[in-house]
Amino acid sequence: MLAKKIALNTIISVAGRVLSTGLALVSIGLLTRSLSRADWGEYSIMLTFGGIFAVLADLGLYQYLVREISREGADEREIASQVFSFRLAASLLIFGAAPLVSLAFPYSAQARWGIVIGMAGFWFLSGAQVLMGVFQKHLRMEKVALAELAGRLIQLGLIWLAIELQLGFYAIVATFVLSAAINFLLVWLMARWRVGLHLSFDWPYWQKIFSVSYPLAISGVLTMIYFSPDSLILSIFWPAETVGAYRLPYKILESLIFFPAMFVGLIMPVLSKTAFNDRAKFKQVFQKANDILVMLALPLVAGTFFVSPQIVDLLGGGNYPEAAVILNLLMLAVGVIFFGSLFSFGLIALEGQKKLLRISAWGAIFNLAANFILIPKFSYWAAAATTVLTELLVTILMLAAIKKISQFRPSFSVLNRVLLALLPMAAFLFYFQQSNFVFLISGGGLIYLAALYLTGAISLGEIKELIKK
């Protein structure tokens, strides 16, 4: 019964997330067609600022909430209320500081006011995000997915209305705030109904929470530093138009990296359970997962090289042709992130959190240094290349750490068969690359799957076996 509940929850959550991502990409397509390159760039700067301050506002509270309310005999109502209240108060101060920090950057008045307005939306999203812990405990994450989907639908409708009425840049930013507020309201109402959520301001309790959660907060900040500063640094040395050209393909990267994290999340329980009790099974499951990620990542990266101009044209309305090459570079990072997701979860299962923290620190140092040195001269090319190199460095270090802890390193022997399966797919995409985008994606995908089956890279039975575990 529990397994069926988990499966249903996962299916609905993933479907909701896929639909939400699709709606977000449609919204981007509308924005890039209606806003000037400078306006889209300044909207992207607002999103970049908000994303960075959202990590700062996290404070490790989501992970703390999930852990604490899952303990035997925990007072779920009081813990959730205290953590939620702490998040609202702390994030209000943190997001409130963002407009002040923006004064130190060479932004236009419109960009700065966009940040002022947009931070309200990120405050709402931050409040909704921490409450996800309540639904995760009760295996009702589909409710969160549906709330996010509702917010995306409303945002899409509001963006369309703002464009039709020619309301301008600030109205576009306001659509983000309103959709985030509705998302927050739905999640808050459902959490209140489930656990009796209420506001509770208890300073000593908040100090206790932070004394436990701050290591998670530090880890999140380090991850943000090695993953997210490129757009911000780009905005210091280059005009908003350049930032917009980079953020367009980067939004695709952000949309895609959810999927490996979701896949690895499904097998994380068995990795945690077997890491020390049954090392042979741990290695077996880890290897199967690695093989599947090879089969998913390589066609995604290789296929994008043939269709990137069409992808960028669909999202950018023909206004950002240079973004196609940037997308090709960033897709290399996506391919590496597929394996980084597995290796980071594997390290956590092996209780290698301290090693993971040090690796994140090295990634942050390399990323900041490379971006500050290279971006002033090479613009978004440097930002994209640094993203690839940083992810590669971090992933290699994680693989080395897993080898040191477990004396196990996953094999990439399946790579030969996957590369063989890619050949007919690549030939199809090359020959028909001027054809309809949907035809290319569906045709290329079917050819690859057929070739993958013929090479014997993996059987359907093996995939079912992995899921059952």
CSV table of C-alpha atoms in Angstrom, one decimal:
chain,number,residue,atom,x,y,z
A,1,MET,CA,0.0,0.0,0.0
A,2,LEU,CA,2.8,2.4,0.9
A,3,ALA,CA,4.7,1.6,-2.2
A,4,LYS,CA,1.6,2.3,-4.4
A,5,LYS,CA,1.1,5.6,-2.5
A,6,ILE,CA,4.8,6.6,-3.1
A,7,ALA,CA,4.5,5.6,-6.8
A,8,LEU,CA,1.3,7.6,-7.3
A,9,ASN,CA,2.8,10.6,-5.4
A,10,THR,CA,5.9,10.5,-7.6
A,11,ILE,CA,4.0,10.2,-10.9
A,12,ILE,CA,1.7,13.1,-10.1
A,13,SER,CA,4.6,15.2,-8.8
A,14,VAL,CA,6.7,14.6,-11.9
A,15,ALA,CA,3.8,15.2,-14.3
A,16,GLY,CA,3.0,18.4,-12.5
A,17,ARG,CA,6.7,19.5,-12.6
A,18,VAL,CA,6.9,18.7,-16.3
A,19,LEU,CA,3.8,20.7,-17.1
A,20,SER,CA,5.0,23.6,-14.9
A,21,THR,CA,8.3,23.6,-16.7
A,22,GLY,CA,6.5,23.6,-20.1
A,23,LEU,CA,4.4,26.6,-19.0
A,24,ALA,CA,7.5,28.4,-17.8
A,25,LEU,CA,9.1,28.0,-21.2
A,26,VAL,CA,6.0,29.2,-22.9
A,27,SER,CA,6.0,32.3,-20.7
A,28,ILE,CA,9.7,32.9,-21.6
A,29,GLY,CA,8.8,32.6,-25.3
A,30,LEU,CA,6.1,35.3,-24.8
A,31,LEU,CA,8.5,37.6,-22.9
A,32,THR,CA,11.4,37.4,-25.3
A,33,ARG,CA,9.1,38.2,-28.2
A,34,SER,CA,7.4,41.2,-26.4
A,35,LEU,CA,10.3,42.7,-24.4
A,36,SER,CA,13.3,44.4,-26.0
A,37,ARG,CA,16.7,42.7,-25.6
A,38,ALA,CA,17.6,45.2,-22.8
A,39,ASP,CA,14.3,44.7,-21.0
A,40,TRP,CA,14.6,40.9,-21.1
A,41,GLY,CA,18.1,41.3,-19.8
A,42,GLU,CA,16.9,43.4,-16.9
A,43,TYR,CA,14.1,40.9,-16.2
A,44,SER,CA,16.8,38.2,-16.2
A,45,ILE,CA,18.9,40.3,-13.7
A,46,MET,CA,15.9,40.4,-11.4
A,47,LEU,CA,15.6,36.6,-11.6
A,48,THR,CA,19.3,36.2,-11.0
A,49,PHE,CA,19.3,38.4,-7.9
A,50,GLY,CA,16.2,36.6,-6.6
A,51,GLY,CA,17.7,33.2,-7.1
A,52,ILE,CA,20.9,34.1,-5.2
A,53,PHE,CA,19.1,35.7,-2.3
A,54,ALA,CA,16.7,32.7,-2.2
A,55,VAL,CA,19.6,30.5,-1.4
A,56,LEU,CA,20.8,32.9,1.3
A,57,ALA,CA,17.2,32.9,2.7
A,58,ASP,CA,17.0,29.1,2.8
A,59,LEU,CA,19.1,28.8,6.0
A,60,GLY,CA,18.8,25.0,5.7
A,61,LEU,CA,15.3,25.2,7.1
A,62,TYR,CA,13.6,22.9,4.6
A,63,GLN,CA,15.9,19.9,5.4
A,64,TYR,CA,15.6,20.7,9.1
A,65,LEU,CA,11.8,20.7,9.0
A,66,VAL,CA,11.6,17.3,7.1
A,67,ARG,CA,14.0,15.7,9.6
A,68,GLU,CA,12.5,17.1,12.8
A,69,ILE,CA,8.8,16.4,12.0
A,70,SER,CA,9.7,12.9,10.9
A,71,ARG,CA,11.0,12.0,14.3
A,72,GLU,CA,9.0,9.7,16.5
A,73,GLY,CA,6.6,11.7,18.8
A,74,ALA,CA,7.5,15.0,17.2
A,75,ASP,CA,5.1,18.0,17.8
A,76,GLU,CA,4.5,18.5,14.1
A,77,ARG,CA,2.2,21.5,14.5
A,78,GLU,CA,4.7,23.5,16.7
A,79,ILE,CA,7.8,22.6,14.8
A,80,ALA,CA,6.3,23.5,11.4
A,81,SER,CA,4.8,26.7,12.8
A,82,GLN,CA,8.2,27.8,14.3
A,83,VAL,CA,10.2,26.9,11.2
A,84,PHE,CA,7.6,28.6,8.9
A,85,SER,CA,7.6,31.8,11.0
A,86,PHE,CA,11.4,31.9,11.2
A,87,ARG,CA,11.6,31.5,7.4
A,88,LEU,CA,9.1,34.4,6.8
A,89,ALA,CA,10.9,36.7,9.2
A,90,ALA,CA,14.4,35.9,8.1
A,91,SER,CA,13.6,35.9,4.4
A,92,LEU,CA,11.8,39.3,4.8
A,93,LEU,CA,15.1,40.8,6.0
A,94,ILE,CA,17.2,39.0,3.4
A,95,PHE,CA,15.1,39.8,0.4
A,96,GLY,CA,14.6,43.3,1.7
A,97,ALA,CA,18.4,43.8,1.5
A,98,ALA,CA,18.5,42.8,-2.2
A,99,PRO,CA,17.5,46.2,-3.5
A,100,LEU,CA,20.1,47.9,-1.3
A,101,VAL,CA,22.8,45.5,-2.6
A,102,SER,CA,21.8,46.2,-6.2
A,103,LEU,CA,22.9,49.8,-5.7
A,104,ALA,CA,26.5,48.6,-5.8
A,105,PHE,CA,26.0,47.3,-9.3
A,106,PRO,CA,25.9,49.3,-12.5
A,107,TYR,CA,22.2,48.8,-13.2
A,108,SER,CA,19.7,51.1,-14.7
A,109,ALA,CA,16.8,52.6,-12.6
A,110,GLN,CA,14.4,50.2,-14.3
A,111,ALA,CA,16.5,47.1,-13.3
A,112,ARG,CA,16.8,48.3,-9.7
A,113,TRP,CA,13.0,48.9,-9.4
A,114,GLY,CA,12.4,45.5,-11.1
A,115,ILE,CA,14.5,44.0,-8.3
A,116,VAL,CA,12.5,45.9,-5.6
A,117,ILE,CA,9.2,44.5,-7.1
A,118,GLY,CA,10.5,41.0,-7.9
A,119,MET,CA,11.8,40.3,-4.4
A,120,ALA,CA,8.3,40.2,-3.1
A,121,GLY,CA,7.6,37.3,-5.4
A,122,PHE,CA,10.7,35.5,-4.2
A,123,TRP,CA,9.6,36.0,-0.6
A,124,PHE,CA,6.3,34.3,-1.3
A,125,LEU,CA,8.1,31.4,-3.1
A,126,SER,CA,10.5,31.1,-0.1
A,127,GLY,CA,7.6,30.7,2.3
A,128,ALA,CA,5.9,28.1,0.1
A,129,GLN,CA,9.2,26.2,-0.4
A,130,VAL,CA,9.8,25.5,3.3
A,131,LEU,CA,6.3,24.2,3.7
A,132,MET,CA,7.0,21.4,1.2
A,133,GLY,CA,8.6,19.6,4.1
A,134,VAL,CA,5.1,19.0,5.6
A,135,PHE,CA,3.8,17.4,2.4
A,136,GLN,CA,7.0,15.4,1.9
A,137,LYS,CA,6.5,13.7,5.3
A,138,HIS,CA,2.9,12.8,4.5
A,139,LEU,CA,3.7,11.7,0.9
A,140,ARG,CA,1.5,14.4,-0.5
A,141,MET,CA,3.9,16.2,-2.7
A,142,GLU,CA,1.4,16.2,-5.5
A,143,LYS,CA,-0.4,19.0,-3.7
A,144,VAL,CA,2.7,21.2,-3.9
A,145,ALA,CA,3.1,20.3,-7.6
A,146,LEU,CA,-0.5,21.3,-8.3
A,147,ALA,CA,-0.1,24.6,-6.5
A,148,GLU,CA,3.0,25.3,-8.6
A,149,LEU,CA,1.1,24.4,-11.7
A,150,ALA,CA,-1.7,26.8,-10.7
A,151,GLY,CA,0.8,29.6,-10.2
A,152,ARG,CA,2.4,28.9,-13.6
A,153,LEU,CA,-1.0,29.0,-15.4
A,154,ILE,CA,-1.9,32.2,-13.7
A,155,GLN,CA,1.4,33.8,-14.5
A,156,LEU,CA,1.1,32.8,-18.2
A,157,GLY,CA,-2.4,34.3,-18.3
A,158,LEU,CA,-1.2,37.5,-16.6
A,159,ILE,CA,1.8,37.8,-18.9
A,160,TRP,CA,-0.4,37.5,-22.0
A,161,LEU,CA,-2.8,40.1,-20.6
A,162,ALA,CA,0.1,42.5,-19.8
A,163,ILE,CA,1.4,42.1,-23.3
A,164,GLU,CA,-2.0,42.6,-24.9
A,165,LEU,CA,-2.6,45.8,-22.9
A,166,GLN,CA,1.0,47.0,-23.4
A,167,LEU,CA,1.4,47.6,-19.7
A,168,GLY,CA,5.2,47.6,-19.8
A,169,PHE,CA,8.2,46.1,-17.9
A,170,TYR,CA,7.0,46.7,-14.3
A,171,ALA,CA,3.7,44.9,-15.0
A,172,ILE,CA,5.6,42.0,-16.4
A,173,VAL,CA,7.6,41.7,-13.1
A,174,ALA,CA,4.3,42.1,-11.2
A,175,THR,CA,2.9,39.0,-12.9
A,176,PHE,CA,5.7,37.0,-11.3
A,177,VAL,CA,4.9,38.4,-7.9
A,178,LEU,CA,1.1,37.7,-8.2
A,179,SER,CA,1.6,34.1,-9.4
A,180,ALA,CA,4.1,33.5,-6.6
A,181,ALA,CA,1.6,34.9,-4.1
A,182,ILE,CA,-1.1,32.5,-5.3
A,183,ASN,CA,1.2,29.6,-5.1
A,184,PHE,CA,2.1,30.6,-1.6
A,185,LEU,CA,-1.5,31.0,-0.6
A,186,LEU,CA,-2.5,27.6,-1.8
A,187,VAL,CA,0.4,25.8,-0.1
A,188,TRP,CA,-0.2,27.7,3.1
A,189,LEU,CA,-3.9,26.9,3.2
A,190,MET,CA,-3.2,23.2,2.6
A,191,ALA,CA,-0.5,23.1,5.2
A,192,ARG,CA,-2.7,24.9,7.7
A,193,TRP,CA,-5.5,22.4,7.1
A,194,ARG,CA,-3.1,19.4,7.5
A,195,VAL,CA,-1.1,20.4,10.6
A,196,GLY,CA,-2.9,23.4,12.1
A,197,LEU,CA,-0.1,25.8,11.0
A,198,HIS,CA,0.1,29.1,12.7
A,199,LEU,CA,2.5,32.0,13.1
A,200,SER,CA,4.7,31.7,16.2
A,201,PHE,CA,7.5,34.1,17.1
A,202,ASP,CA,9.8,32.5,19.6
A,203,TRP,CA,13.3,34.0,19.4
A,204,PRO,CA,15.0,31.3,21.6
A,205,TYR,CA,13.4,28.6,19.6
A,206,TRP,CA,14.6,30.2,16.4
A,207,GLN,CA,18.2,30.3,17.8
A,208,LYS,CA,17.9,26.6,18.5
A,209,ILE,CA,16.7,25.9,14.9
A,210,PHE,CA,19.6,27.9,13.4
A,211,SER,CA,22.2,26.3,15.6
A,212,VAL,CA,21.3,23.0,14.0
A,213,SER,CA,20.5,24.1,10.4
A,214,TYR,CA,23.4,26.4,9.7
A,215,PRO,CA,25.7,23.7,8.3
A,216,LEU,CA,23.1,23.0,5.7
A,217,ALA,CA,22.8,26.7,5.0
A,218,ILE,CA,26.5,27.0,4.4
A,219,SER,CA,26.5,24.0,2.1
A,220,GLY,CA,23.6,25.6,0.1
A,221,VAL,CA,25.5,28.9,-0.2
A,222,LEU,CA,28.7,27.1,-1.4
A,223,THR,CA,26.6,25.2,-4.0
A,224,MET,CA,25.0,28.5,-5.1
A,225,ILE,CA,28.5,30.1,-5.5
A,226,TYR,CA,29.8,27.4,-7.7
A,227,PHE,CA,26.6,27.1,-9.7
A,228,SER,CA,24.9,30.6,-10.0
A,229,PRO,CA,27.3,33.6,-9.9
A,230,ASP,CA,28.0,33.7,-13.6
A,231,SER,CA,24.9,35.8,-14.6
A,232,LEU,CA,25.5,38.2,-11.7
A,233,ILE,CA,29.2,38.7,-12.6
A,234,LEU,CA,28.2,39.0,-16.3
A,235,SER,CA,25.9,41.8,-15.3
A,236,ILE,CA,28.7,43.7,-13.7
A,237,PHE,CA,31.0,43.9,-16.8
A,238,TRP,CA,28.5,43.7,-19.7
A,239,PRO,CA,25.2,45.3,-20.6
A,240,ALA,CA,21.8,43.8,-19.8
A,241,GLU,CA,21.4,42.7,-23.4
A,242,THR,CA,24.4,40.3,-22.9
A,243,VAL,CA,22.9,39.0,-19.7
A,244,GLY,CA,19.6,38.3,-21.5
A,245,ALA,CA,21.3,36.4,-24.3
A,246,TYR,CA,23.0,34.2,-21.7
A,247,ARG,CA,20.0,33.7,-19.4
A,248,LEU,CA,17.9,32.4,-22.3
A,249,PRO,CA,19.8,29.1,-22.8
A,250,TYR,CA,20.6,29.0,-19.1
A,251,LYS,CA,16.9,28.7,-18.3
A,252,ILE,CA,16.9,25.6,-20.4
A,253,LEU,CA,19.7,24.2,-18.3
A,254,GLU,CA,17.7,25.0,-15.1
A,255,SER,CA,14.7,23.2,-16.5
A,256,LEU,CA,16.6,20.1,-17.4
A,257,ILE,CA,18.6,19.4,-14.3
A,258,PHE,CA,15.5,18.7,-12.3
A,259,PHE,CA,15.1,15.3,-14.1
A,260,PRO,CA,18.4,13.6,-12.9
A,261,ALA,CA,17.7,14.9,-9.4
A,262,MET,CA,14.2,13.4,-9.6
A,263,PHE,CA,15.5,10.1,-10.9
A,264,VAL,CA,18.3,9.8,-8.3
A,265,GLY,CA,15.8,10.8,-5.6
A,266,LEU,CA,13.8,7.7,-6.4
A,267,ILE,CA,16.7,5.4,-5.7
A,268,MET,CA,18.2,7.4,-2.8
A,269,PRO,CA,16.3,5.3,-0.1
A,270,VAL,CA,17.9,2.1,-1.3
A,271,LEU,CA,21.3,3.7,-1.6
A,272,SER,CA,21.0,5.0,2.0
A,273,LYS,CA,19.7,1.6,3.2
A,274,THR,CA,22.4,-0.5,1.6
A,275,ALA,CA,25.5,1.8,1.8
A,276,PHE,CA,26.7,0.1,5.0
A,277,ASN,CA,24.5,-2.9,5.4
A,278,ASP,CA,24.8,-4.5,2.0
A,279,ARG,CA,27.6,-2.9,0.1
A,280,ALA,CA,27.3,-5.4,-2.8
A,281,LYS,CA,23.7,-4.3,-3.5
A,282,PHE,CA,24.7,-0.6,-3.1
A,283,LYS,CA,27.3,-1.1,-5.8
A,284,GLN,CA,24.8,-2.9,-8.0
A,285,VAL,CA,22.1,-0.3,-7.8
A,286,PHE,CA,24.6,2.6,-8.1
A,287,GLN,CA,26.0,1.0,-11.3
A,288,LYS,CA,22.6,0.5,-12.9
A,289,ALA,CA,21.7,4.1,-12.1
A,290,ASN,CA,24.9,5.3,-13.6
A,291,ASP,CA,24.3,3.2,-16.8
A,292,ILE,CA,20.8,4.7,-17.2
A,293,LEU,CA,22.2,8.2,-16.7
A,294,VAL,CA,24.7,7.6,-19.5
A,295,MET,CA,21.9,6.5,-21.8
A,296,LEU,CA,19.9,9.6,-20.9
A,297,ALA,CA,22.6,12.3,-20.8
A,298,LEU,CA,24.5,11.5,-24.0
A,299,PRO,CA,21.6,11.7,-26.5
A,300,LEU,CA,20.3,14.8,-24.8
A,301,VAL,CA,23.7,16.6,-25.2
A,302,ALA,CA,24.4,15.2,-28.7
A,303,GLY,CA,20.9,15.8,-30.0
A,304,THR,CA,20.9,19.4,-28.8
A,305,PHE,CA,23.9,20.2,-31.1
A,306,PHE,CA,21.6,19.5,-34.1
A,307,VAL,CA,18.5,21.3,-32.9
A,308,SER,CA,19.8,24.2,-30.7
A,309,PRO,CA,19.1,26.9,-33.3
A,310,GLN,CA,15.4,25.7,-33.4
A,311,ILE,CA,15.2,25.6,-29.6
A,312,VAL,CA,16.6,29.1,-29.3
A,313,ASP,CA,14.3,30.4,-32.0
A,314,LEU,CA,11.3,28.9,-30.3
A,315,LEU,CA,12.1,30.5,-27.0
A,316,GLY,CA,13.7,33.7,-28.2
A,317,GLY,CA,11.5,34.5,-31.2
A,318,GLY,CA,14.6,34.9,-33.4
A,319,ASN,CA,16.0,37.7,-31.4
A,320,TYR,CA,18.9,35.7,-29.8
A,321,PRO,CA,20.7,33.7,-32.5
A,322,GLU,CA,24.0,33.8,-30.6
A,323,ALA,CA,22.3,31.8,-27.8
A,324,ALA,CA,22.3,28.6,-29.8
A,325,VAL,CA,26.1,28.2,-29.4
A,326,ILE,CA,25.9,29.1,-25.7
A,327,LEU,CA,23.2,26.4,-25.4
A,328,ASN,CA,25.5,23.8,-26.9
A,329,LEU,CA,28.2,24.7,-24.4
A,330,LEU,CA,25.8,24.6,-21.4
A,331,MET,CA,24.4,21.3,-22.5
A,332,LEU,CA,27.8,19.8,-21.8
A,333,ALA,CA,27.4,21.1,-18.3
A,334,VAL,CA,23.9,19.4,-18.2
A,335,GLY,CA,25.5,16.1,-19.2
A,336,VAL,CA,28.0,16.4,-16.4
A,337,ILE,CA,25.3,17.4,-13.9
A,338,PHE,CA,23.4,14.2,-14.6
A,339,PHE,CA,26.3,12.2,-13.1
A,340,GLY,CA,27.0,14.9,-10.4
A,341,SER,CA,23.4,14.3,-9.1
A,342,LEU,CA,24.1,10.6,-8.6
A,343,PHE,CA,27.6,11.1,-7.1
A,344,SER,CA,26.4,13.7,-4.6
A,345,PHE,CA,23.5,11.5,-3.4
A,346,GLY,CA,25.9,8.6,-3.3
A,347,LEU,CA,28.3,10.6,-1.1
A,348,ILE,CA,25.4,11.5,1.2
A,349,ALA,CA,24.4,7.8,1.5
A,350,LEU,CA,28.0,7.0,2.4
A,351,GLU,CA,27.9,9.7,5.1
A,352,GLY,CA,30.4,11.8,3.2
A,353,GLN,CA,28.7,15.1,3.8
A,354,LYS,CA,31.9,16.8,5.1
A,355,LYS,CA,33.8,15.7,1.9
A,356,LEU,CA,30.9,17.1,-0.2
A,357,LEU,CA,31.1,20.4,1.7
A,358,ARG,CA,34.8,20.6,0.9
A,359,ILE,CA,34.2,19.7,-2.7
A,360,SER,CA,31.6,22.4,-3.0
A,361,ALA,CA,34.0,24.9,-1.5
A,362,TRP,CA,36.7,24.1,-4.1
A,363,GLY,CA,34.1,24.4,-6.8
A,364,ALA,CA,33.0,27.8,-5.5
A,365,ILE,CA,36.6,29.1,-5.4
A,366,PHE,CA,37.4,27.9,-8.9
A,367,ASN,CA,34.1,29.2,-10.3
A,368,LEU,CA,34.5,32.7,-8.8
A,369,ALA,CA,38.1,33.0,-9.8
A,370,ALA,CA,37.5,31.8,-13.4
A,371,ASN,CA,34.5,34.0,-13.9
A,372,PHE,CA,36.0,37.2,-12.5
A,373,ILE,CA,39.2,36.6,-14.6
A,374,LEU,CA,37.5,35.5,-17.9
A,375,ILE,CA,34.1,37.2,-18.1
A,376,PRO,CA,35.4,40.8,-18.5
A,377,LYS,CA,37.2,39.7,-21.6
A,378,PHE,CA,35.2,36.8,-23.1
A,379,SER,CA,31.6,37.7,-22.0
A,380,TYR,CA,29.0,34.8,-22.0
A,381,TRP,CA,31.5,32.4,-23.7
A,382,ALA,CA,33.6,32.5,-20.5
A,383,ALA,CA,30.5,32.1,-18.3
A,384,ALA,CA,29.3,29.0,-20.2
A,385,ALA,CA,32.8,27.5,-20.4
A,386,THR,CA,33.4,28.1,-16.7
A,387,THR,CA,30.0,26.4,-15.9
A,388,VAL,CA,31.1,23.3,-17.8
A,389,LEU,CA,34.6,23.2,-16.2
A,390,THR,CA,33.2,23.8,-12.6
A,391,GLU,CA,30.7,21.0,-12.9
A,392,LEU,CA,33.4,18.7,-14.4
A,393,LEU,CA,35.8,19.5,-11.5
A,394,VAL,CA,33.1,19.0,-8.8
A,395,THR,CA,31.9,15.7,-10.4
A,396,ILE,CA,35.4,14.3,-10.7
A,397,LEU,CA,36.2,15.2,-7.1
A,398,MET,CA,32.9,13.5,-5.9
A,399,LEU,CA,33.8,10.4,-7.9
A,400,ALA,CA,37.2,10.3,-6.3
A,401,ALA,CA,35.6,10.7,-2.8
A,402,ILE,CA,33.2,7.8,-3.5
A,403,LYS,CA,36.1,5.6,-4.6
A,404,LYS,CA,38.1,6.5,-1.4
A,405,ILE,CA,35.2,5.8,1.0
A,406,SER,CA,33.7,2.7,-0.7
A,407,GLN,CA,36.6,1.3,-2.8
A,408,PHE,CA,34.1,1.4,-5.6
A,409,ARG,CA,34.1,3.3,-8.9
A,410,PRO,CA,31.2,2.9,-11.3
A,411,SER,CA,32.1,1.4,-14.7
A,412,PHE,CA,31.3,3.3,-17.9
A,413,SER,CA,31.5,0.1,-20.1
A,414,VAL,CA,28.0,0.8,-21.4
A,415,LEU,CA,29.4,3.9,-23.1
A,416,ASN,CA,30.5,2.0,-26.2
A,417,ARG,CA,27.1,0.7,-26.9
A,418,VAL,CA,25.5,4.0,-26.2
A,419,LEU,CA,27.8,5.8,-28.6
A,420,LEU,CA,27.0,3.1,-31.2
A,421,ALA,CA,23.3,3.8,-30.7
A,422,LEU,CA,23.9,7.5,-31.1
A,423,LEU,CA,25.2,7.2,-34.6
A,424,PRO,CA,21.9,6.5,-36.4
A,425,MET,CA,20.2,9.2,-34.3
A,426,ALA,CA,22.9,11.7,-35.2
A,427,ALA,CA,22.7,10.8,-38.9
A,428,PHE,CA,18.9,11.3,-38.8
A,429,LEU,CA,19.2,14.7,-37.1
A,430,PHE,CA,21.9,15.9,-39.4
A,431,TYR,CA,20.1,14.9,-42.6
A,432,PHE,CA,16.7,16.3,-41.5
A,433,GLN,CA,18.0,19.2,-39.4
A,434,GLN,CA,15.9,21.8,-41.3
A,435,SER,CA,12.7,19.8,-40.7
A,436,ASN,CA,10.0,20.4,-38.1
A,437,PHE,CA,11.3,20.5,-34.6
A,438,VAL,CA,8.7,18.0,-33.3
A,439,PHE,CA,9.5,15.6,-36.1
A,440,LEU,CA,13.2,15.8,-35.3
A,441,ILE,CA,12.7,15.2,-31.5
A,442,SER,CA,10.3,12.4,-31.9
A,443,GLY,CA,12.1,10.7,-34.8
A,444,GLY,CA,15.5,11.1,-33.3
A,445,GLY,CA,14.2,9.7,-29.9
A,446,LEU,CA,12.6,6.7,-31.5
A,447,ILE,CA,15.6,5.9,-33.6
A,448,TYR,CA,17.9,6.1,-30.5
A,449,LEU,CA,15.6,3.9,-28.4
A,450,ALA,CA,15.5,1.3,-31.2
A,451,ALA,CA,19.3,1.4,-31.6
A,452,LEU,CA,19.8,1.2,-27.8
A,453,TYR,CA,17.7,-1.9,-27.7
A,454,LEU,CA,19.5,-3.5,-30.6
A,455,THR,CA,22.9,-2.8,-29.1
A,456,GLY,CA,21.7,-4.5,-25.9
A,457,ALA,CA,22.7,-1.6,-23.7
A,458,ILE,CA,19.9,-2.3,-21.3
A,459,SER,CA,16.7,-4.3,-21.3
A,460,LEU,CA,13.2,-3.3,-20.1
A,461,GLY,CA,13.4,-5.9,-17.4
A,462,GLU,CA,16.5,-4.3,-15.9
A,463,ILE,CA,14.8,-0.9,-15.7
A,464,LYS,CA,11.8,-2.4,-14.0
A,465,GLU,CA,14.2,-4.2,-11.6
A,466,LEU,CA,15.9,-1.0,-10.7
A,467,ILE,CA,12.6,0.8,-10.0
A,468,LYS,CA,11.4,-2.1,-7.8
A,469,LYS,CA,14.5,-1.9,-5.7
